Amino acid sequence: GPNRYAVAPFSAISQRTMDAFDTLPLDNYCGEGRGKEANGRQRYRKFGDLRLSWDGEMWRCEIQPHRVFLQSLEFNFAVGGIDRIFEPLDIDPEPEVDSILKAFAFDTSIDWHVKLHQIRVITTEELAGITVTEGPHRDGQDIQIVAVFRRHNIVGGASQFLPTGGGEVFFEEVVPEGHAICNEDAHMWHNATDIFQKDKSE
């Protein structure tokens, strides 16, 4: 639409995918930038390269050979220009990816190349819940999506959009579980606020 961003619910969340969040390895690169506030102990991640094709009924995912993840310094001020090595996905993301692309009515006449990150961010009284280590930024992709699978015992974590290059936030919303937010990356910066414990006894 004209805003170049949208929030939409997605229906498919498999138990296997949810269980996989509990076994994600530490993101060894999340201690740069603002991540230093948490000593790089707050974010866990796996990564996969996918080719998506429409078969007439659903989006089919073809997992590509695993490779490093690289972003230019132009887009990532914290770890740009570094070959980041993440463990490959060990889930079949097809049900969730199909549901999300349908939610945003992706063009079915072409194939899509998707860089898929499965990420978990945690926080405790001692551990800062830094969700985005580089602060407001672009990813250098055509389209960027964040899908929220679970929010447990937290406040914060609001998605934000800002003008490219910085400026006043023109969108800020906590995206609920089972919803995704999609935006055209070239037309805005995105960010997410930190998370904090809701019940400090848990």
PDB file of C-alpha atoms in Angstrom:
ATOM      1  CA  GLY A   1       0.000   0.000   0.000  1.00  0.00           C
ATOM      2  CA  PRO A   2       0.956   3.692  -0.054  1.00  0.00           C
ATOM      3  CA  ASN A   3       2.562   3.537   3.406  1.00  0.00           C
ATOM      4  CA  ARG A   4       4.986   0.852   2.152  1.00  0.00           C
ATOM      5  CA  TYR A   5       4.480  -1.156   5.358  1.00  0.00           C
ATOM      6  CA  ALA A   6       1.749  -3.292   6.914  1.00  0.00           C
ATOM      7  CA  VAL A   7       0.969  -5.564   9.870  1.00  0.00           C
ATOM      8  CA  ALA A   8      -0.935  -8.799   9.298  1.00  0.00           C
ATOM      9  CA  PRO A   9      -1.728 -12.022  11.182  1.00  0.00           C
ATOM     10  CA  PHE A  10      -0.300 -15.342  10.013  1.00  0.00           C
ATOM     11  CA  SER A  11      -1.898 -18.645  10.911  1.00  0.00           C
ATOM     12  CA  ALA A  12       0.766 -21.343  10.766  1.00  0.00           C
ATOM     13  CA  ILE A  13       2.969 -21.848  13.831  1.00  0.00           C
ATOM     14  CA  SER A  14       4.176 -25.419  14.214  1.00  0.00           C
ATOM     15  CA  GLN A  15       5.164 -26.927  17.545  1.00  0.00           C
ATOM     16  CA  ARG A  16       8.463 -28.083  16.038  1.00  0.00           C
ATOM     17  CA  THR A  17       9.346 -24.510  15.148  1.00  0.00           C
ATOM     18  CA  MET A  18       8.385 -23.280  18.611  1.00  0.00           C
ATOM     19  CA  ASP A  19      10.489 -25.998  20.248  1.00  0.00           C
ATOM     20  CA  ALA A  20      13.467 -25.009  18.080  1.00  0.00           C
ATOM     21  CA  PHE A  21      13.602 -21.572  19.716  1.00  0.00           C
ATOM     22  CA  ASP A  22      14.702 -23.317  22.931  1.00  0.00           C
ATOM     23  CA  THR A  23      17.781 -24.812  21.258  1.00  0.00           C
ATOM     24  CA  LEU A  24      19.054 -21.837  19.248  1.00  0.00           C
ATOM     25  CA  PRO A  25      22.797 -21.180  19.759  1.00  0.00           C
ATOM     26  CA  LEU A  26      24.105 -17.842  20.954  1.00  0.00           C
ATOM     27  CA  ASP A  27      24.506 -15.207  18.253  1.00  0.00           C
ATOM     28  CA  ASN A  28      28.257 -14.628  18.502  1.00  0.00           C
ATOM     29  CA  TYR A  29      27.977 -11.227  16.826  1.00  0.00           C
ATOM     30  CA  CYS A  30      25.308  -9.598  19.022  1.00  0.00           C
ATOM     31  CA  GLY A  31      27.842  -8.064  21.405  1.00  0.00           C
ATOM     32  CA  GLU A  32      28.766  -5.266  19.023  1.00  0.00           C
ATOM     33  CA  GLY A  33      27.165  -1.824  18.965  1.00  0.00           C
ATOM     34  CA  ARG A  34      24.466  -1.555  21.625  1.00  0.00           C
ATOM     35  CA  GLY A  35      24.870  -5.260  22.303  1.00  0.00           C
ATOM     36  CA  LYS A  36      27.852  -4.408  24.503  1.00  0.00           C
ATOM     37  CA  GLU A  37      25.315  -3.406  27.168  1.00  0.00           C
ATOM     38  CA  ALA A  38      24.392  -7.100  27.427  1.00  0.00           C
ATOM     39  CA  ASN A  39      27.919  -8.445  26.878  1.00  0.00           C
ATOM     40  CA  GLY A  40      26.600 -10.197  23.768  1.00  0.00           C
ATOM     41  CA  ARG A  41      24.562 -12.728  25.763  1.00  0.00           C
ATOM     42  CA  GLN A  42      21.022 -11.681  24.858  1.00  0.00           C
ATOM     43  CA  ARG A  43      20.384 -12.998  21.335  1.00  0.00           C
ATOM     44  CA  TYR A  44      20.251 -16.512  19.844  1.00  0.00           C
ATOM     45  CA  ARG A  45      20.024 -17.311  16.137  1.00  0.00           C
ATOM     46  CA  LYS A  46      20.111 -19.708  13.186  1.00  0.00           C
ATOM     47  CA  PHE A  47      20.064 -18.746   9.518  1.00  0.00           C
ATOM     48  CA  GLY A  48      18.992 -20.158   6.170  1.00  0.00           C
ATOM     49  CA  ASP A  49      18.899 -19.162   2.498  1.00  0.00           C
ATOM     50  CA  LEU A  50      15.643 -20.057   0.730  1.00  0.00           C
ATOM     51  CA  ARG A  51      14.252 -19.958  -2.781  1.00  0.00           C
ATOM     52  CA  LEU A  52      10.463 -19.631  -2.733  1.00  0.00           C
ATOM     53  CA  SER A  53       8.253 -20.721  -5.627  1.00  0.00           C
ATOM     54  CA  TRP A  54       4.461 -20.642  -5.959  1.00  0.00           C
ATOM     55  CA  ASP A  55       2.979 -24.018  -6.999  1.00  0.00           C
ATOM     56  CA  GLY A  56      -0.563 -22.768  -7.557  1.00  0.00           C
ATOM     57  CA  GLU A  57      -1.697 -23.424  -3.980  1.00  0.00           C
ATOM     58  CA  MET A  58       1.175 -22.582  -1.660  1.00  0.00           C
ATOM     59  CA  TRP A  59       4.711 -21.255  -1.447  1.00  0.00           C
ATOM     60  CA  ARG A  60       7.308 -24.011  -1.643  1.00  0.00           C
ATOM     61  CA  CYS A  61      10.657 -23.545   0.111  1.00  0.00           C
ATOM     62  CA  GLU A  62      13.866 -24.860  -1.408  1.00  0.00           C
ATOM     63  CA  ILE A  63      16.690 -24.518   1.102  1.00  0.00           C
ATOM     64  CA  GLN A  64      19.870 -23.334  -0.623  1.00  0.00           C
ATOM     65  CA  PRO A  65      23.438 -24.421   0.230  1.00  0.00           C
ATOM     66  CA  HIS A  66      24.435 -22.919   3.549  1.00  0.00           C
ATOM     67  CA  ARG A  67      26.710 -19.886   3.445  1.00  0.00           C
ATOM     68  CA  VAL A  68      27.914 -16.967   5.525  1.00  0.00           C
ATOM     69  CA  PHE A  69      25.670 -13.983   6.132  1.00  0.00           C
ATOM     70  CA  LEU A  70      27.185 -10.695   4.986  1.00  0.00           C
ATOM     71  CA  GLN A  71      25.902  -7.135   5.096  1.00  0.00           C
ATOM     72  CA  SER A  72      27.650  -4.001   3.894  1.00  0.00           C
ATOM     73  CA  LEU A  73      28.883  -1.404   6.375  1.00  0.00           C
ATOM     74  CA  GLU A  74      26.495   0.908   4.542  1.00  0.00           C
ATOM     75  CA  PHE A  75      23.586  -0.968   6.114  1.00  0.00           C
ATOM     76  CA  ASN A  76      24.978  -2.428   9.337  1.00  0.00           C
ATOM     77  CA  PHE A  77      27.070  -0.080  11.445  1.00  0.00           C
ATOM     78  CA  ALA A  78      27.848  -2.738  14.072  1.00  0.00           C
ATOM     79  CA  VAL A  79      28.941  -5.829  12.111  1.00  0.00           C
ATOM     80  CA  GLY A  80      28.822  -4.802   8.458  1.00  0.00           C
ATOM     81  CA  GLY A  81      31.610  -6.166   6.272  1.00  0.00           C
ATOM     82  CA  ILE A  82      32.044  -9.236   8.495  1.00  0.00           C
ATOM     83  CA  ASP A  83      31.361 -12.785   7.324  1.00  0.00           C
ATOM     84  CA  ARG A  84      28.939 -13.901  10.012  1.00  0.00           C
ATOM     85  CA  ILE A  85      28.786 -17.661  10.440  1.00  0.00           C
ATOM     86  CA  PHE A  86      25.502 -18.978  11.843  1.00  0.00           C
ATOM     87  CA  GLU A  87      24.351 -22.556  12.277  1.00  0.00           C
ATOM     88  CA  PRO A  88      21.836 -23.624   9.600  1.00  0.00           C
ATOM     89  CA  LEU A  89      18.130 -23.913  10.294  1.00  0.00           C
ATOM     90  CA  ASP A  90      17.054 -27.350  11.507  1.00  0.00           C
ATOM     91  CA  ILE A  91      13.331 -26.789  10.930  1.00  0.00           C
ATOM     92  CA  ASP A  92      11.092 -26.967   7.888  1.00  0.00           C
ATOM     93  CA  PRO A  93       9.946 -23.324   7.665  1.00  0.00           C
ATOM     94  CA  GLU A  94       7.572 -23.917   4.747  1.00  0.00           C
ATOM     95  CA  PRO A  95       4.230 -23.756   6.652  1.00  0.00           C
ATOM     96  CA  GLU A  96       5.127 -20.491   8.372  1.00  0.00           C
ATOM     97  CA  VAL A  97       6.722 -18.909   5.297  1.00  0.00           C
ATOM     98  CA  ASP A  98       3.723 -19.841   3.153  1.00  0.00           C
ATOM     99  CA  SER A  99       1.329 -18.330   5.689  1.00  0.00           C
ATOM    100  CA  ILE A 100       3.315 -15.100   5.985  1.00  0.00           C
ATOM    101  CA  LEU A 101       3.731 -14.531   2.241  1.00  0.00           C
ATOM    102  CA  LYS A 102       0.029 -15.175   1.721  1.00  0.00           C
ATOM    103  CA  ALA A 103      -0.783 -12.673   4.464  1.00  0.00           C
ATOM    104  CA  PHE A 104       1.024  -9.948   2.530  1.00  0.00           C
ATOM    105  CA  ALA A 105      -0.134 -11.096  -0.928  1.00  0.00           C
ATOM    106  CA  PHE A 106       3.361 -11.575  -2.357  1.00  0.00           C
ATOM    107  CA  ASP A 107       3.631 -11.665  -6.152  1.00  0.00           C
ATOM    108  CA  THR A 108       3.153 -15.306  -7.165  1.00  0.00           C
ATOM    109  CA  SER A 109       4.418 -14.794 -10.726  1.00  0.00           C
ATOM    110  CA  ILE A 110       8.066 -14.715  -9.626  1.00  0.00           C
ATOM    111  CA  ASP A 111      10.349 -16.691  -7.333  1.00  0.00           C
ATOM    112  CA  TRP A 112      11.726 -15.006  -4.230  1.00  0.00           C
ATOM    113  CA  HIS A 113      15.139 -15.285  -2.567  1.00  0.00           C
ATOM    114  CA  VAL A 114      14.695 -15.114   1.196  1.00  0.00           C
ATOM    115  CA  LYS A 115      17.319 -14.836   3.912  1.00  0.00           C
ATOM    116  CA  LEU A 116      15.584 -16.348   6.912  1.00  0.00           C
ATOM    117  CA  HIS A 117      16.764 -15.772  10.482  1.00  0.00           C
ATOM    118  CA  GLN A 118      15.255 -17.581  13.442  1.00  0.00           C
ATOM    119  CA  ILE A 119      15.994 -15.341  16.423  1.00  0.00           C
ATOM    120  CA  ARG A 120      15.281 -15.317  20.141  1.00  0.00           C
ATOM    121  CA  VAL A 121      16.106 -12.394  22.458  1.00  0.00           C
ATOM    122  CA  ILE A 122      16.076 -12.819  26.232  1.00  0.00           C
ATOM    123  CA  THR A 123      16.346 -10.473  29.200  1.00  0.00           C
ATOM    124  CA  THR A 124      16.826 -10.766  32.963  1.00  0.00           C
ATOM    125  CA  GLU A 125      17.397  -8.267  35.772  1.00  0.00           C
ATOM    126  CA  GLU A 126      21.106  -8.440  34.980  1.00  0.00           C
ATOM    127  CA  LEU A 127      20.897  -8.916  31.199  1.00  0.00           C
ATOM    128  CA  ALA A 128      19.779  -6.035  28.981  1.00  0.00           C
ATOM    129  CA  GLY A 129      17.223  -7.086  26.367  1.00  0.00           C
ATOM    130  CA  ILE A 130      18.898  -5.390  23.397  1.00  0.00           C
ATOM    131  CA  THR A 131      16.844  -6.474  20.397  1.00  0.00           C
ATOM    132  CA  VAL A 132      18.696  -4.503  17.684  1.00  0.00           C
ATOM    133  CA  THR A 133      22.418  -4.016  18.240  1.00  0.00           C
ATOM    134  CA  GLU A 134      22.953  -1.489  15.426  1.00  0.00           C
ATOM    135  CA  GLY A 135      19.982   0.745  16.245  1.00  0.00           C
ATOM    136  CA  PRO A 136      17.826   2.216  13.461  1.00  0.00           C
ATOM    137  CA  HIS A 137      19.007   0.886  10.108  1.00  0.00           C
ATOM    138  CA  ARG A 138      18.208  -0.618   6.721  1.00  0.00           C
ATOM    139  CA  ASP A 139      18.942  -4.227   5.800  1.00  0.00           C
ATOM    140  CA  GLY A 140      19.795  -3.593   2.151  1.00  0.00           C
ATOM    141  CA  GLN A 141      17.034  -5.889   0.903  1.00  0.00           C
ATOM    142  CA  ASP A 142      13.909  -5.222  -1.151  1.00  0.00           C
ATOM    143  CA  ILE A 143      11.509  -6.228   1.597  1.00  0.00           C
ATOM    144  CA  GLN A 144      11.995  -6.884   5.298  1.00  0.00           C
ATOM    145  CA  ILE A 145       9.654  -8.881   7.540  1.00  0.00           C
ATOM    146  CA  VAL A 146       9.624  -9.562  11.267  1.00  0.00           C
ATOM    147  CA  ALA A 147       7.252 -12.332  12.370  1.00  0.00           C
ATOM    148  CA  VAL A 148       6.549 -12.571  16.098  1.00  0.00           C
ATOM    149  CA  PHE A 149       6.099 -16.137  17.313  1.00  0.00           C
ATOM    150  CA  ARG A 150       6.013 -15.601  21.079  1.00  0.00           C
ATOM    151  CA  ARG A 151       6.307 -12.855  23.668  1.00  0.00           C
ATOM    152  CA  HIS A 152       6.829 -14.364  27.120  1.00  0.00           C
ATOM    153  CA  ASN A 153       6.950 -12.283  30.316  1.00  0.00           C
ATOM    154  CA  ILE A 154       8.180  -9.138  28.579  1.00  0.00           C
ATOM    155  CA  VAL A 155       7.255  -5.539  27.930  1.00  0.00           C
ATOM    156  CA  GLY A 156       8.768  -3.399  25.183  1.00  0.00           C
ATOM    157  CA  GLY A 157      10.040  -4.717  21.895  1.00  0.00           C
ATOM    158  CA  ALA A 158       8.042  -2.248  19.806  1.00  0.00           C
ATOM    159  CA  SER A 159       8.707  -2.164  16.069  1.00  0.00           C
ATOM    160  CA  GLN A 160       9.596   1.278  14.747  1.00  0.00           C
ATOM    161  CA  PHE A 161       9.932   2.937  11.342  1.00  0.00           C
ATOM    162  CA  LEU A 162      11.872   6.142  10.738  1.00  0.00           C
ATOM    163  CA  PRO A 163      12.804   8.170   7.657  1.00  0.00           C
ATOM    164  CA  THR A 164      15.883   6.848   5.857  1.00  0.00           C
ATOM    165  CA  GLY A 165      18.904   8.536   7.392  1.00  0.00           C
ATOM    166  CA  GLY A 166      17.162   9.159  10.705  1.00  0.00           C
ATOM    167  CA  GLY A 167      14.500  11.459  12.045  1.00  0.00           C
ATOM    168  CA  GLU A 168      11.258  11.265  13.982  1.00  0.00           C
ATOM    169  CA  VAL A 169       9.673   7.827  14.395  1.00  0.00           C
ATOM    170  CA  PHE A 170       6.492   7.741  12.301  1.00  0.00           C
ATOM    171  CA  PHE A 171       5.354   4.232  13.272  1.00  0.00           C
ATOM    172  CA  GLU A 172       5.716   2.447  16.611  1.00  0.00           C
ATOM    173  CA  GLU A 173       3.737  -0.617  17.615  1.00  0.00           C
ATOM    174  CA  VAL A 174       4.241  -3.772  19.653  1.00  0.00           C
ATOM    175  CA  VAL A 175       3.480  -6.474  17.102  1.00  0.00           C
ATOM    176  CA  PRO A 176       1.497  -9.213  18.895  1.00  0.00           C
ATOM    177  CA  GLU A 177       2.144 -12.946  18.778  1.00  0.00           C
ATOM    178  CA  GLY A 178       1.059 -14.539  15.530  1.00  0.00           C
ATOM    179  CA  HIS A 179       1.457 -11.306  13.574  1.00  0.00           C
ATOM    180  CA  ALA A 180       4.125 -10.081  11.188  1.00  0.00           C
ATOM    181  CA  ILE A 181       5.226  -6.636  10.073  1.00  0.00           C
ATOM    182  CA  CYS A 182       6.450  -6.086   6.515  1.00  0.00           C
ATOM    183  CA  ASN A 183       8.083  -3.034   4.967  1.00  0.00           C
ATOM    184  CA  GLU A 184       9.863  -1.856   1.830  1.00  0.00           C
ATOM    185  CA  ASP A 185      13.412  -1.560   3.122  1.00  0.00           C
ATOM    186  CA  ALA A 186      14.675   1.080   0.682  1.00  0.00           C
ATOM    187  CA  HIS A 187      12.098   3.645   1.793  1.00  0.00           C
ATOM    188  CA  MET A 188      12.659   3.703   5.572  1.00  0.00           C
ATOM    189  CA  TRP A 189      14.818   2.683   8.484  1.00  0.00           C
ATOM    190  CA  HIS A 190      13.522   0.128  10.972  1.00  0.00           C
ATOM    191  CA  ASN A 191      14.285  -0.536  14.605  1.00  0.00           C
ATOM    192  CA  ALA A 192      12.905  -2.321  17.668  1.00  0.00           C
ATOM    193  CA  THR A 193      12.948  -1.081  21.237  1.00  0.00           C
ATOM    194  CA  ASP A 194      14.537  -3.067  24.053  1.00  0.00           C
ATOM    195  CA  ILE A 195      12.613  -5.684  26.018  1.00  0.00           C
ATOM    196  CA  PHE A 196      12.273  -5.841  29.801  1.00  0.00           C
ATOM    197  CA  GLN A 197      10.974  -8.416  32.265  1.00  0.00           C
ATOM    198  CA  LYS A 198       7.316  -8.031  33.146  1.00  0.00           C
ATOM    199  CA  ASP A 199       7.455 -10.288  36.233  1.00  0.00           C
ATOM    200  CA  LYS A 200      10.950 -10.168  37.707  1.00  0.00           C
ATOM    201  CA  SER A 201      10.357 -13.324  39.733  1.00  0.00           C
ATOM    202  CA  GLU A 202      10.143 -15.346  36.478  1.00  0.00           C
TER     203      GLU A 202
END
